[in-house]
PDB file of C-alpha atoms in Angstrom:
ATOM      1  CA  MET A   1       0.000   0.000   0.000  1.00 56.00           C
ATOM      2  CA  ARG A   2       2.808   2.353   0.881  1.00 63.00           C
ATOM      3  CA  VAL A   3       4.556   1.582  -2.443  1.00 65.00           C
ATOM      4  CA  ASN A   4       1.439   2.567  -4.441  1.00 77.00           C
ATOM      5  CA  ARG A   5       1.240   5.931  -2.636  1.00 78.00           C
ATOM      6  CA  PHE A   6       4.893   6.542  -3.402  1.00 76.00           C
ATOM      7  CA  LYS A   7       4.347   5.779  -7.110  1.00 80.00           C
ATOM      8  CA  ILE A   8       1.335   8.077  -7.296  1.00 81.00           C
ATOM      9  CA  LEU A   9       3.181  10.902  -5.534  1.00 76.00           C
ATOM     10  CA  PHE A  10       6.181  10.437  -7.838  1.00 74.00           C
ATOM     11  CA  CYS A  11       3.959  10.600 -10.967  1.00 73.00           C
ATOM     12  CA  ILE A  12       2.221  13.763  -9.760  1.00 75.00           C
ATOM     13  CA  LEU A  13       5.521  15.503  -9.003  1.00 68.00           C
ATOM     14  CA  PHE A  14       7.028  14.362 -12.319  1.00 70.00           C
ATOM     15  CA  ILE A  15       4.086  15.638 -14.364  1.00 71.00           C
ATOM     16  CA  SER A  16       3.730  18.934 -12.486  1.00 64.00           C
ATOM     17  CA  SER A  17       7.443  19.743 -12.842  1.00 59.00           C
ATOM     18  CA  HIS A  18       7.108  19.529 -16.646  1.00 57.00           C
ATOM     19  CA  LEU A  19       3.998  21.664 -16.631  1.00 57.00           C
ATOM     20  CA  LEU A  20       5.750  24.391 -14.687  1.00 55.00           C
ATOM     21  CA  ALA A  21       8.601  24.379 -17.213  1.00 54.00           C
ATOM     22  CA  GLN A  22       6.304  25.540 -20.026  1.00 59.00           C
ATOM     23  CA  ILE A  23       6.591  29.217 -20.917  1.00 72.00           C
ATOM     24  CA  TYR A  24       3.402  30.992 -21.911  1.00 71.00           C
ATOM     25  CA  ARG A  25       3.644  32.909 -25.182  1.00 74.00           C
ATOM     26  CA  PRO A  26       0.687  35.126 -25.927  1.00 80.00           C
ATOM     27  CA  PRO A  27      -0.637  35.007 -29.503  1.00 79.00           C
ATOM     28  CA  GLU A  28       0.763  37.576 -31.890  1.00 79.00           C
ATOM     29  CA  LYS A  29      -1.492  39.998 -33.680  1.00 82.00           C
ATOM     30  CA  ILE A  30      -0.533  40.455 -37.305  1.00 84.00           C
ATOM     31  CA  SER A  31      -1.958  43.614 -38.823  1.00 85.00           C
ATOM     32  CA  ILE A  32      -1.437  46.224 -41.514  1.00 87.00           C
ATOM     33  CA  GLU A  33       0.955  47.977 -39.147  1.00 87.00           C
ATOM     34  CA  SER A  34       3.172  44.862 -39.110  1.00 87.00           C
ATOM     35  CA  GLY A  35       3.129  44.608 -42.930  1.00 89.00           C
ATOM     36  CA  LEU A  36      -0.058  42.751 -43.907  1.00 90.00           C
ATOM     37  CA  THR A  37      -1.478  44.034 -47.227  1.00 87.00           C
ATOM     38  CA  SER A  38      -5.102  44.155 -46.017  1.00 88.00           C
ATOM     39  CA  ARG A  39      -7.199  43.836 -42.877  1.00 90.00           C
ATOM     40  CA  ASN A  40      -9.286  41.062 -44.470  1.00 91.00           C
ATOM     41  CA  VAL A  41      -7.540  37.753 -45.131  1.00 92.00           C
ATOM     42  CA  GLU A  42      -9.298  35.722 -47.845  1.00 93.00           C
ATOM     43  CA  CYS A  43      -7.308  32.470 -47.462  1.00 94.00           C
ATOM     44  CA  ILE A  44      -4.405  31.028 -45.483  1.00 95.00           C
ATOM     45  CA  THR A  45      -2.071  28.012 -45.602  1.00 94.00           C
ATOM     46  CA  ILE A  46       1.165  26.755 -44.057  1.00 94.00           C
ATOM     47  CA  ASP A  47       3.857  25.290 -46.318  1.00 93.00           C
ATOM     48  CA  LYS A  48       6.310  22.462 -45.587  1.00 92.00           C
ATOM     49  CA  GLN A  49       8.946  24.930 -44.346  1.00 92.00           C
ATOM     50  CA  GLY A  50       6.567  26.410 -41.765  1.00 92.00           C
ATOM     51  CA  PHE A  51       5.856  29.710 -43.505  1.00 93.00           C
ATOM     52  CA  VAL A  52       2.331  31.056 -43.089  1.00 94.00           C
ATOM     53  CA  TRP A  53       0.884  32.342 -46.383  1.00 94.00           C
ATOM     54  CA  ALA A  54      -2.091  34.711 -46.312  1.00 94.00           C
ATOM     55  CA  GLY A  55      -3.998  35.911 -49.370  1.00 93.00           C
ATOM     56  CA  THR A  56      -5.883  39.188 -49.398  1.00 91.00           C
ATOM     57  CA  LYS A  57      -7.577  41.379 -51.993  1.00 89.00           C
ATOM     58  CA  ASN A  58      -4.386  43.463 -52.062  1.00 88.00           C
ATOM     59  CA  GLY A  59      -1.763  40.753 -52.470  1.00 88.00           C
ATOM     60  CA  LEU A  60      -0.017  37.734 -51.034  1.00 91.00           C
ATOM     61  CA  ASN A  61       1.805  37.770 -47.682  1.00 93.00           C
ATOM     62  CA  ARG A  62       4.349  35.339 -46.227  1.00 93.00           C
ATOM     63  CA  TYR A  63       4.934  35.359 -42.467  1.00 93.00           C
ATOM     64  CA  ASP A  64       8.082  33.631 -41.169  1.00 91.00           C
ATOM     65  CA  GLY A  65       7.543  34.201 -37.446  1.00 87.00           C
ATOM     66  CA  TYR A  66       9.495  37.467 -37.466  1.00 88.00           C
ATOM     67  CA  GLY A  67       8.145  39.570 -40.289  1.00 90.00           C
ATOM     68  CA  ILE A  68       5.931  39.710 -43.356  1.00 92.00           C
ATOM     69  CA  ARG A  69       7.064  39.654 -46.984  1.00 91.00           C
ATOM     70  CA  GLN A  70       4.575  40.928 -49.556  1.00 89.00           C
ATOM     71  CA  PHE A  71       4.041  39.535 -53.058  1.00 82.00           C
ATOM     72  CA  PHE A  72       1.893  40.870 -55.949  1.00 74.00           C
ATOM     73  CA  SER A  73       1.173  44.114 -54.144  1.00 62.00           C
ATOM     74  CA  VAL A  74       3.691  46.523 -55.664  1.00 53.00           C
ATOM     75  CA  PRO A  75       5.063  46.889 -59.212  1.00 52.00           C
ATOM     76  CA  PRO A  76       6.559  45.052 -61.024  1.00 48.00           C
ATOM     77  CA  LEU A  77       4.835  42.096 -59.320  1.00 47.00           C
ATOM     78  CA  ALA A  78       1.385  43.686 -59.409  1.00 47.00           C
ATOM     79  CA  TYR A  79       0.224  41.918 -62.557  1.00 52.00           C
ATOM     80  CA  SER A  80      -3.267  42.666 -63.772  1.00 53.00           C
ATOM     81  CA  GLY A  81      -5.793  40.716 -61.688  1.00 54.00           C
ATOM     82  CA  ILE A  82      -3.213  38.917 -59.563  1.00 69.00           C
ATOM     83  CA  SER A  83      -3.383  41.102 -56.495  1.00 78.00           C
ATOM     84  CA  HIS A  84      -6.766  39.633 -55.445  1.00 87.00           C
ATOM     85  CA  ILE A  85      -5.824  36.217 -54.059  1.00 91.00           C
ATOM     86  CA  LEU A  86      -8.664  33.675 -54.050  1.00 92.00           C
ATOM     87  CA  LYS A  87      -6.939  30.500 -52.752  1.00 94.00           C
ATOM     88  CA  ILE A  88      -3.499  29.303 -51.632  1.00 95.00           C
ATOM     89  CA  LYS A  89      -2.362  25.665 -51.504  1.00 94.00           C
ATOM     90  CA  SER A  90       0.933  23.972 -50.703  1.00 93.00           C
ATOM     91  CA  ASP A  91       1.818  20.736 -52.520  1.00 90.00           C
ATOM     92  CA  GLU A  92       3.810  17.678 -51.346  1.00 89.00           C
ATOM     93  CA  GLN A  93       7.078  19.094 -52.733  1.00 89.00           C
ATOM     94  CA  GLY A  94       6.646  22.329 -50.778  1.00 90.00           C
ATOM     95  CA  ASN A  95       5.648  24.542 -53.731  1.00 92.00           C
ATOM     96  CA  VAL A  96       3.004  27.164 -53.054  1.00 93.00           C
ATOM     97  CA  TRP A  97       0.170  27.525 -55.581  1.00 93.00           C
ATOM     98  CA  ILE A  98      -1.787  30.777 -55.728  1.00 92.00           C
ATOM     99  CA  LEU A  99      -5.171  31.173 -57.428  1.00 92.00           C
ATOM    100  CA  SER A 100      -6.046  34.746 -58.323  1.00 88.00           C
ATOM    101  CA  GLU A 101      -8.438  36.474 -60.672  1.00 81.00           C
ATOM    102  CA  GLY A 102      -5.634  36.627 -63.265  1.00 79.00           C
ATOM    103  CA  GLY A 103      -4.824  32.901 -63.256  1.00 84.00           C
ATOM    104  CA  VAL A 104      -2.552  30.593 -61.286  1.00 88.00           C
ATOM    105  CA  SER A 105       0.955  31.210 -59.959  1.00 88.00           C
ATOM    106  CA  ARG A 106       3.446  28.813 -58.398  1.00 90.00           C
ATOM    107  CA  ILE A 107       6.351  29.627 -56.092  1.00 90.00           C
ATOM    108  CA  ASP A 108       9.051  26.955 -56.444  1.00 90.00           C
ATOM    109  CA  HIS A 109      10.282  25.880 -52.998  1.00 86.00           C
ATOM    110  CA  ARG A 110      13.794  25.037 -54.270  1.00 89.00           C
ATOM    111  CA  ASN A 111      14.783  28.404 -55.693  1.00 91.00           C
ATOM    112  CA  GLY A 112      11.942  30.805 -54.874  1.00 85.00           C
ATOM    113  CA  ASN A 113      11.204  31.432 -58.561  1.00 87.00           C
ATOM    114  CA  MET A 114       7.668  32.302 -59.452  1.00 87.00           C
ATOM    115  CA  ASP A 115       5.872  30.873 -62.480  1.00 86.00           C
ATOM    116  CA  HIS A 116       2.668  32.477 -63.666  1.00 84.00           C
ATOM    117  CA  PHE A 117       0.012  30.657 -65.677  1.00 81.00           C
ATOM    118  CA  PRO A 118      -2.454  33.318 -66.829  1.00 78.00           C
ATOM    119  CA  GLU A 119      -5.948  32.359 -67.892  1.00 75.00           C
ATOM    120  CA  THR A 120      -4.865  32.865 -71.497  1.00 70.00           C
ATOM    121  CA  SER A 121      -2.265  30.075 -71.165  1.00 71.00           C
ATOM    122  CA  LEU A 122      -4.905  27.456 -70.375  1.00 74.00           C
ATOM    123  CA  ASP A 123      -6.224  25.313 -73.250  1.00 71.00           C
ATOM    124  CA  ALA A 124      -8.628  26.401 -75.996  1.00 70.00           C
ATOM    125  CA  VAL A 125     -11.670  24.979 -74.172  1.00 77.00           C
ATOM    126  CA  TYR A 126     -11.203  27.348 -71.219  1.00 77.00           C
ATOM    127  CA  LYS A 127     -12.792  30.766 -71.733  1.00 77.00           C
ATOM    128  CA  GLN A 128     -11.655  33.922 -69.957  1.00 75.00           C
ATOM    129  CA  GLU A 129     -15.222  34.810 -68.985  1.00 77.00           C
ATOM    130  CA  PHE A 130     -15.273  31.802 -66.629  1.00 82.00           C
ATOM    131  CA  ASN A 131     -14.859  32.869 -63.008  1.00 84.00           C
ATOM    132  CA  LEU A 132     -12.122  31.013 -61.135  1.00 85.00           C
ATOM    133  CA  THR A 133     -13.405  29.833 -57.753  1.00 88.00           C
ATOM    134  CA  ASP A 134     -11.225  27.104 -56.203  1.00 91.00           C
ATOM    135  CA  MET A 135      -8.287  24.762 -56.679  1.00 92.00           C
ATOM    136  CA  ASP A 136      -6.839  21.579 -55.195  1.00 93.00           C
ATOM    137  CA  ILE A 137      -3.807  19.366 -55.714  1.00 92.00           C
ATOM    138  CA  ASP A 138      -4.140  15.618 -56.254  1.00 90.00           C
ATOM    139  CA  SER A 139      -1.734  12.893 -55.097  1.00 87.00           C
ATOM    140  CA  ASN A 140       0.083  12.957 -58.475  1.00 84.00           C
ATOM    141  CA  GLY A 141       0.892  16.661 -58.116  1.00 84.00           C
ATOM    142  CA  ALA A 142      -1.628  17.849 -60.715  1.00 88.00           C
ATOM    143  CA  LEU A 143      -3.445  21.066 -59.924  1.00 89.00           C
ATOM    144  CA  TRP A 144      -7.200  21.053 -60.471  1.00 91.00           C
ATOM    145  CA  ILE A 145      -8.741  24.474 -61.046  1.00 88.00           C
ATOM    146  CA  LEU A 146     -12.472  24.949 -60.612  1.00 88.00           C
ATOM    147  CA  SER A 147     -14.384  27.752 -62.280  1.00 86.00           C
ATOM    148  CA  ASP A 148     -18.101  28.448 -62.379  1.00 87.00           C
ATOM    149  CA  ARG A 149     -18.366  26.499 -65.680  1.00 86.00           C
ATOM    150  CA  SER A 150     -15.333  24.200 -65.951  1.00 85.00           C
ATOM    151  CA  LEU A 151     -12.728  22.004 -64.305  1.00 87.00           C
ATOM    152  CA  THR A 152      -9.132  22.327 -65.524  1.00 84.00           C
ATOM    153  CA  SER A 153      -6.189  20.033 -64.860  1.00 86.00           C
ATOM    154  CA  LEU A 154      -2.772  21.734 -64.843  1.00 84.00           C
ATOM    155  CA  SER A 155       0.555  19.915 -64.500  1.00 81.00           C
ATOM    156  CA  VAL A 156       3.779  21.837 -65.061  1.00 74.00           C
ATOM    157  CA  GLY A 157       5.344  20.747 -68.346  1.00 74.00           C
ATOM    158  CA  GLU A 158       2.315  18.690 -69.413  1.00 78.00           C
ATOM    159  CA  ILE A 159      -0.830  19.288 -71.447  1.00 75.00           C
ATOM    160  CA  VAL A 160      -3.566  21.379 -69.854  1.00 81.00           C
ATOM    161  CA  ASN A 161      -7.045  19.821 -70.017  1.00 79.00           C
ATOM    162  CA  THR A 162     -10.314  21.647 -69.421  1.00 82.00           C
ATOM    163  CA  TYR A 163     -13.608  19.835 -68.914  1.00 85.00           C
ATOM    164  CA  LEU A 164     -16.908  21.686 -69.218  1.00 82.00           C
TER     165      LEU A 164
END
């Protein structure tokens, strides 16, 4: 009986000592004053490297835990229609895909280069009057783009297919 009490007391002391070792960090408030391009965040994702990506109507933001880097918000990156970010996704390789009113962009995780696939670069079936609404990445790495009237499959270096 005495041994059981000793074990219970030991467990309580062991657990409580680890709980006391935790340091409370209050949540950070990220705002326009800290570099965010807009007060309203439309979409958000975290990539494989731990960066937090936030899309707004005024551009794309990457938060690394210390500061914010802006994309598509100032020339020469402010392409027509790209500043309004609709969706952001991160694929298995760590690339970040951005869906905007002007098309799709990809940030390559290896070198940071940005590729842009405007609506005009999609196949002949896709029409520019379609409204882009969503996107997702399948297990093979193909990007599927949903519009109000079509579904488009996009793989870098392969044929683009649009289905009405």
